[in-house]
Every structure is written in C-alpha cells, then in structure tokens.
CSV table of C-alpha atoms in Angstrom, one decimal:
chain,number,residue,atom,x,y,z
A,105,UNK,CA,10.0,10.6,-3.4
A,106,UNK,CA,8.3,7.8,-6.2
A,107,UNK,CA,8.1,9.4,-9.7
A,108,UNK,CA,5.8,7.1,-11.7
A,109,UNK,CA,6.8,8.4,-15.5
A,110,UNK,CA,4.3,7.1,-18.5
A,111,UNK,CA,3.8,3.7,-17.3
A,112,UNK,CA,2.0,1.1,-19.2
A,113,UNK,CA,1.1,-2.7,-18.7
A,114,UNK,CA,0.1,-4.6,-20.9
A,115,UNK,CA,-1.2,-8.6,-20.6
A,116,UNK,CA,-1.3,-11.3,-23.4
A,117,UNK,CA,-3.1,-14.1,-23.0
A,118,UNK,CA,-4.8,-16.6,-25.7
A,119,UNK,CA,-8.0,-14.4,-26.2
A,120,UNK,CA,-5.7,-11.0,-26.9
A,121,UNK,CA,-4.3,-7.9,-25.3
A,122,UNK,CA,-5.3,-6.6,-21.8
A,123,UNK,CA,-4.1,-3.2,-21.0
A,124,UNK,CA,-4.3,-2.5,-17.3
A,125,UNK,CA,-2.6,1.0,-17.0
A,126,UNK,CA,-1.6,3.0,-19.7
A,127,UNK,CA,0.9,5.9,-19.6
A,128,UNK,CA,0.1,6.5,-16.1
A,129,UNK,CA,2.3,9.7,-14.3
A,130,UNK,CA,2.2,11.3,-11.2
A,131,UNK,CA,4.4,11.8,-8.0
A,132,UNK,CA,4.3,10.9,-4.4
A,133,UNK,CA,6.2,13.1,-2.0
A,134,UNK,CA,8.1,11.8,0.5
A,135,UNK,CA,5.6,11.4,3.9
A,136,UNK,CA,2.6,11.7,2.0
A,137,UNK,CA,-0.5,9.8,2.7
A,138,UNK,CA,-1.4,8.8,-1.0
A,139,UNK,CA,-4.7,7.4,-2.3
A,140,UNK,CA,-5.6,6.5,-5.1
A,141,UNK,CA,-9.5,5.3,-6.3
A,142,UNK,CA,-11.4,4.0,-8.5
A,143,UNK,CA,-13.9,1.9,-10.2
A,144,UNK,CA,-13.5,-2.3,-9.9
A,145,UNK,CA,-11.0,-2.9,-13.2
A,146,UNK,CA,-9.8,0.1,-13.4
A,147,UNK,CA,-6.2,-0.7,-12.7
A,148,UNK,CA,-5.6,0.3,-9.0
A,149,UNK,CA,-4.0,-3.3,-8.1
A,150,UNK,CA,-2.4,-3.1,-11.5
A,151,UNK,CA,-0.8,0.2,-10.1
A,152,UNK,CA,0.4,-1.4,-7.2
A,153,UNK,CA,1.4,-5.0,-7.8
A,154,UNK,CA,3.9,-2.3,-10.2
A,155,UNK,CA,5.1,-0.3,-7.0
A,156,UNK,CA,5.5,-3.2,-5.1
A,157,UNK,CA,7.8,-4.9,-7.8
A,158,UNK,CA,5.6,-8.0,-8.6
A,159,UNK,CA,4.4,-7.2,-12.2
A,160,UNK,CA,6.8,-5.5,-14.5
A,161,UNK,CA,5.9,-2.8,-16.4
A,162,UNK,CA,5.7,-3.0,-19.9
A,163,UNK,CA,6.9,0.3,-20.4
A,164,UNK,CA,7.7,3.9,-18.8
A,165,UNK,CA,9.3,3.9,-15.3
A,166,UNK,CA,9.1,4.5,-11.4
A,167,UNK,CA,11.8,6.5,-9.5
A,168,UNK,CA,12.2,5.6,-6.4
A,169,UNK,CA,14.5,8.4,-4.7
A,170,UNK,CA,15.9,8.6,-8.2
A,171,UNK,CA,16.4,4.7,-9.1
A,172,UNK,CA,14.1,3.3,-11.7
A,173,UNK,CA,12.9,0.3,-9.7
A,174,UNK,CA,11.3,-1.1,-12.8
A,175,UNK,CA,14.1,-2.2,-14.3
A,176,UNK,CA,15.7,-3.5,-11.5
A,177,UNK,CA,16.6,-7.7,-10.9
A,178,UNK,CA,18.0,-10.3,-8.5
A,179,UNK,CA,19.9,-9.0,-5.8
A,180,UNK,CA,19.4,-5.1,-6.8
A,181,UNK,CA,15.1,-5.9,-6.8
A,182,UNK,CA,15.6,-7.9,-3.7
A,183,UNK,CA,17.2,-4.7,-1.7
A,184,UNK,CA,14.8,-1.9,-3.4
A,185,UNK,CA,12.0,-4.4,-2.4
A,186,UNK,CA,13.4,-3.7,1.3
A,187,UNK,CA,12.0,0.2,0.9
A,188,UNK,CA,8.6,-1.1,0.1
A,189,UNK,CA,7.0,-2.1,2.6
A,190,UNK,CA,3.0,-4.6,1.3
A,191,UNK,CA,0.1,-5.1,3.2
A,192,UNK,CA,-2.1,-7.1,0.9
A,193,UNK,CA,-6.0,-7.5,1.1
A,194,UNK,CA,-6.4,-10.3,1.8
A,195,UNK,CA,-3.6,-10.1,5.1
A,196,UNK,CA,-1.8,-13.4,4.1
A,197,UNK,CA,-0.6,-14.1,7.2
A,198,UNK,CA,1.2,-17.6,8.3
A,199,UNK,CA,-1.7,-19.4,9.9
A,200,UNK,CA,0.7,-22.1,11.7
A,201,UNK,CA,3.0,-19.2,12.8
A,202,UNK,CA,2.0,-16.9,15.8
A,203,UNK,CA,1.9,-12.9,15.6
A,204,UNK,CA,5.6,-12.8,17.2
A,205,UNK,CA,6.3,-15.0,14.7
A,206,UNK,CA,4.5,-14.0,11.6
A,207,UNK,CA,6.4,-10.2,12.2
A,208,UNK,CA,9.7,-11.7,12.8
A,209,UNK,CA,9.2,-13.8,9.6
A,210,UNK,CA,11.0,-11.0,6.8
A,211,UNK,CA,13.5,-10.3,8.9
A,212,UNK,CA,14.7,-14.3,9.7
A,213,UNK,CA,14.3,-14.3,5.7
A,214,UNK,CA,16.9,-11.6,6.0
A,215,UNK,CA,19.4,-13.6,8.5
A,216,UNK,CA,19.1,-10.9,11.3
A,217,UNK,CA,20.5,-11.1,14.3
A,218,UNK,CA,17.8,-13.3,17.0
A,219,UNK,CA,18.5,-10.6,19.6
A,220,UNK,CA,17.9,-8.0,17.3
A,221,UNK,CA,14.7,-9.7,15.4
A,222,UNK,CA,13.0,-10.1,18.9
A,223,UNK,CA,13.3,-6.3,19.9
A,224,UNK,CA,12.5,-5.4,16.9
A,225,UNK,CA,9.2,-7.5,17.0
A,226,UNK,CA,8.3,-6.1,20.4
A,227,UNK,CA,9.2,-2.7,19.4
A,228,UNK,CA,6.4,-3.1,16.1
A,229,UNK,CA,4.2,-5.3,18.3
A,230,UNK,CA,3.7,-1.9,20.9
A,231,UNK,CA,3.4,0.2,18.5
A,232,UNK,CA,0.5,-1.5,16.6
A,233,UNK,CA,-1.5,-2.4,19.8
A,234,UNK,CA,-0.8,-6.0,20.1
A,235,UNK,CA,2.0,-6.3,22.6
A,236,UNK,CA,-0.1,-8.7,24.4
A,237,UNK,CA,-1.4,-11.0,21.5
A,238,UNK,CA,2.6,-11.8,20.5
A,239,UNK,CA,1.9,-16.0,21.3
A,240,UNK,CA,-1.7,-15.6,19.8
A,241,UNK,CA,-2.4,-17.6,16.7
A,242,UNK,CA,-4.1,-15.6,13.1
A,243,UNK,CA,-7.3,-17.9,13.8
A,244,UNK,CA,-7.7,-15.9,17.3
A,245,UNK,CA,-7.6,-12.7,15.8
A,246,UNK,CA,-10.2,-10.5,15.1
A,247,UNK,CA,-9.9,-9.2,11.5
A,248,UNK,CA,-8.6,-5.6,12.6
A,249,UNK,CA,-5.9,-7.2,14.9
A,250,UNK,CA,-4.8,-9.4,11.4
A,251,UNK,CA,-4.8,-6.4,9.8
A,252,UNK,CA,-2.6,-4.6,12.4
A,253,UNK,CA,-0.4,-7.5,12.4
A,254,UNK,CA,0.0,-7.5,8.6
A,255,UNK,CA,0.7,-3.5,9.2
A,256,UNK,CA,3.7,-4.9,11.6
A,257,UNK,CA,5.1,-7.4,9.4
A,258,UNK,CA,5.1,-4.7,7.0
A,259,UNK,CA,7.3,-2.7,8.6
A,260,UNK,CA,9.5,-5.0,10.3
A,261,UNK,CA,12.7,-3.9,7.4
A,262,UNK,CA,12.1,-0.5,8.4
A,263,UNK,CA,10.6,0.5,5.4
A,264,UNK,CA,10.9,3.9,3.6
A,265,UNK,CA,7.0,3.2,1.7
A,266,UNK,CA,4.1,1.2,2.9
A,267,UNK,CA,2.0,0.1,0.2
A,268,UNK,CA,-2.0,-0.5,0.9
A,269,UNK,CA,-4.4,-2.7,-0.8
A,270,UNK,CA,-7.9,-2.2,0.2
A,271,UNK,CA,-6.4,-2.1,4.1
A,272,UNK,CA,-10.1,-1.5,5.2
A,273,UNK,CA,-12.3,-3.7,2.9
A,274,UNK,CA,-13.4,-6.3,4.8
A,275,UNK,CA,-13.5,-4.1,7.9
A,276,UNK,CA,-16.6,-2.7,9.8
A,277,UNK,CA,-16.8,0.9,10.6
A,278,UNK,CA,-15.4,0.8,13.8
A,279,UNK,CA,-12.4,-0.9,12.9
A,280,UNK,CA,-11.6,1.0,9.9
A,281,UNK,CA,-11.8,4.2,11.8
A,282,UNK,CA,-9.0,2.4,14.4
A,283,UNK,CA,-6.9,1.4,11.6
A,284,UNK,CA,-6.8,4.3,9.7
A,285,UNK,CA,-5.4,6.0,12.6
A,286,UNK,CA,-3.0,3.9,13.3
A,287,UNK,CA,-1.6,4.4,9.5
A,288,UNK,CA,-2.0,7.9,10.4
A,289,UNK,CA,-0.1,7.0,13.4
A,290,UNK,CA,2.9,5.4,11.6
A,291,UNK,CA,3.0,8.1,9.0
A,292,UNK,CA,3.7,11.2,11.5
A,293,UNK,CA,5.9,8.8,14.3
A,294,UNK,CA,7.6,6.8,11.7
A,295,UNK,CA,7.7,9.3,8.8
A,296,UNK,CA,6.7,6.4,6.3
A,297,UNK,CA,5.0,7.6,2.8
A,298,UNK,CA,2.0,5.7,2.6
A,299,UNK,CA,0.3,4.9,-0.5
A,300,UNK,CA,-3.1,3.5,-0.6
A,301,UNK,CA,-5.3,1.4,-3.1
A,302,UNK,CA,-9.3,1.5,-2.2
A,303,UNK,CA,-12.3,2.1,-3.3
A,304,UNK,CA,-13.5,3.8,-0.7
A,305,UNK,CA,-13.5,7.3,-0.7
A,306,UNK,CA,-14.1,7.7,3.3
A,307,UNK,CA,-10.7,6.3,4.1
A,308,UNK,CA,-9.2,8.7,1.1
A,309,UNK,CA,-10.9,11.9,2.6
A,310,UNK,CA,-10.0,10.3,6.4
A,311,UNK,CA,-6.4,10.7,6.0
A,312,UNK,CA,-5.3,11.3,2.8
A,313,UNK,CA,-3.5,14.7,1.8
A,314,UNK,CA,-3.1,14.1,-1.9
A,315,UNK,CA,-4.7,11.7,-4.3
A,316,UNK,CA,-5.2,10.5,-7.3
A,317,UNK,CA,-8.5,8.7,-9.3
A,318,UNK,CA,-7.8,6.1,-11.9
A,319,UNK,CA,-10.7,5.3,-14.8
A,320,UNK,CA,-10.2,3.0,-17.7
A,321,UNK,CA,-6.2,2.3,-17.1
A,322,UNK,CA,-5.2,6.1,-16.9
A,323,UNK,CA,-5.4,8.5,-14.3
A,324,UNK,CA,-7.6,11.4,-14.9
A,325,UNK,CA,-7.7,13.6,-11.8
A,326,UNK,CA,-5.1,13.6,-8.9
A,327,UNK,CA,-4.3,16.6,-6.3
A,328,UNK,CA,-4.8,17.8,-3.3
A,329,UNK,CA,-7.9,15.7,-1.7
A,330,UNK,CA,-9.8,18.1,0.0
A,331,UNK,CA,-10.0,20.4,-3.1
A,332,UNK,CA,-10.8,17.0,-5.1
A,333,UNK,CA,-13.8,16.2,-2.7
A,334,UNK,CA,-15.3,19.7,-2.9
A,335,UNK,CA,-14.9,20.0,-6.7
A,336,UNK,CA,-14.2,17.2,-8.9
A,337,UNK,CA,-13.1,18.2,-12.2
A,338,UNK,CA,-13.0,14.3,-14.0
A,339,UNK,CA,-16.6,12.8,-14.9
A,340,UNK,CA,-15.5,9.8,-13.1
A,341,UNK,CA,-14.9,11.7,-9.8
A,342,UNK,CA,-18.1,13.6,-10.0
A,343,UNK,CA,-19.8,10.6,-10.0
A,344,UNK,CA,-17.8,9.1,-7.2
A,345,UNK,CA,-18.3,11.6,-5.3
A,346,UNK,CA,-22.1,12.5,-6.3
A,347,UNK,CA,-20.9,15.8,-7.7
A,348,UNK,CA,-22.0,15.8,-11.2
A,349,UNK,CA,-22.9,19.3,-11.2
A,350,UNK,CA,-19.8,20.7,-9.7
C-alpha cells in the first residue's frame, strides 16, 4: 500500500518560488490500477518524479508498505527504488543496446547471476509480446513495441509498483488499446499496483478502478472512477469530463 501524507514541493530558482504540489494526500491500495489526471502544469509529473524517488519532497511523506520513502538515501533509496518499478514518456531506451539487452540492463546493474538475467529476460520478453524481437534494435521498433519494451525493463527487479508517465501519449488508438491491456494484463497475472500519470481520461476510464484529478498543485477529487466519470463533483473534473451540469 503507498500512503502519500500532505506532500508539498516546492522549487527555487532566480525568478522565485514554484510550488508544484502542495499538501497532496491520498492512498493507493495494493493491486490497484491508479490514475491520476489533469491539466498540463498541474503537477502530475511532479507527483511522480516524487513516487519514483527522483525529486524530494519538500515536505509531508510517502509510505510505502509503511516506510517513508521520502526520507530515504544511498543504499536504503537504492533498495526501496527496487519496489518501484518507471516507464517514462519518452521510453528512454538504450539505442546501441538490443531489446534482450535493454531488459537485462537493471538487473546486470544489480550483478545478477548471467543464467538467471537471461531467463528472466525471456520470461518478461513472453509476457510482453516480444519474444521474437529479443536481437531487434529500438530503431526497428514500432513505438508500441518500445513501449512494451520499456514495460519489460520496468519490471525486470520484479517490482512491487509500476509507475506510468503518459504510457499512451504518443500512441495511436490501436496501440493504446493493446497496451493498456497488457498493463491490465500485468496487474491481474503479476499482482503489480499500477499507478498512472496521463491526461487522457480514455485510458483512466479503460482500466482504472480508482483515481484521482489534480488542479493547481492539489488534488481535488479522487475515488472510485466509474462514479467519478458519471458525476464529477470538482469544477475541474466537470469540465474534463464535459459534465458541468452534473
């Protein structure tokens, strides 16, 4: 379970104070499909660049199973970091590396056994569809298969969460619909919580069972997504949703 209590960033630069997310709660049961929207600047990455350990928050915490991850450093952030598993937006895969290899890359990081790296690669290759693509290179990928390849890498440390940015942006309809079912896929077979940033509410009504919507650095609406999508209660979700009269 992730218990995100009153968290705030703040950022300084020379022009003044930014703040991103301010005294942001809510919590994210274990094997949920999470999403969370919102308007462009509104502090979803924010959220998650916090999750995922690469910004520290300026104050208020995140439980992870009960440890406050947000206070964590060196070798103790290095190990939590295992449980969180990233696929970014932009895939940031290893161009000169192929997909066996790109997948296999966290866990050589982690000095795993070669044996044991390889199965395990095969193992994540099958199960995202690209068994057959293992000496392929990024640059011969389509963008869903970098996607799904990002999705293994992702999971290669066996994670316990899978963090999402935007996992569908640059996607066209047809793919989205395959990859959302495959992270619907990994959620049920793999019992991985999955959280995921977007601003677009058809992957959030897709697969998501709860939800939360962030406007102007706080959230203001978050529950169950169906009743969310029939009656927004937050102006910003009413507009989102084109239910201003709800």
């Amino acid at each position: 379970m992730i218990e995100i209590q009153n968290l705030t960033k703040i950022f300084h630069d020379k022009t003044g104070t930014v703040t991103a997310l301010q005294d942001v709660s809510t919590t994210i049961q274990d094997k949920d499909i999470f999403g969370i929207i919102g308007m462009s600047g509104a502090g979803k990455s924010t959220l998650l660049r916090c999750l995922s350990m690469l910004e520290e928050p300026t104050s208020g915490k995140i439980l992870l199973d009960g440890q406050d991850i947000s206070t964590l450093k060196g070798a103790a952030q290095r190990q939590a970091r295992k449980k969180m598993g990233v696929v970014f937006q932009g895939y940031n895969l290893l161009m000169q590396k192929t997909v066996a290899e790109n997948v296999a890359f966290p866990l050589k990081l982690e000095k795993y056994d070669p044996k044991a790296v390889e199965s395990r690669v095969q193992e994540l290759l099958s199960l995202v569809g690209l068994a057959d693509r293992a000496s392929a290179y990024p640059a011969q990928l389509s963008g869903g298969q970098k996607q799904r390849v990002a999705l293994a890498r992702a999971l290669a440390s066996q994670p316990s969460v899978l963090l999402c940015d935007e996992p569908t942006s640059a996607l066209d309809a047809l793919t989205t619909q395959s990859v959302l079912k495959l992270l619907s896929d990994i959620n049920h077979k793999l019992g991985v919580t999955i959280i995921i940033i977007t601003h677009e509410l058809e992957v959030v009504h897709s697969i998501c069972n709860r939800m939360a919507v962030i406007d102007e650095s706080r959230i203001v609406e978050q529950g169950d997504t169906k009743a969310i999508f029939e009656c927004p209660q937050s102006p910003i979700a009413k507009l989102l949703l084109g239910k201003e009269n709800c």
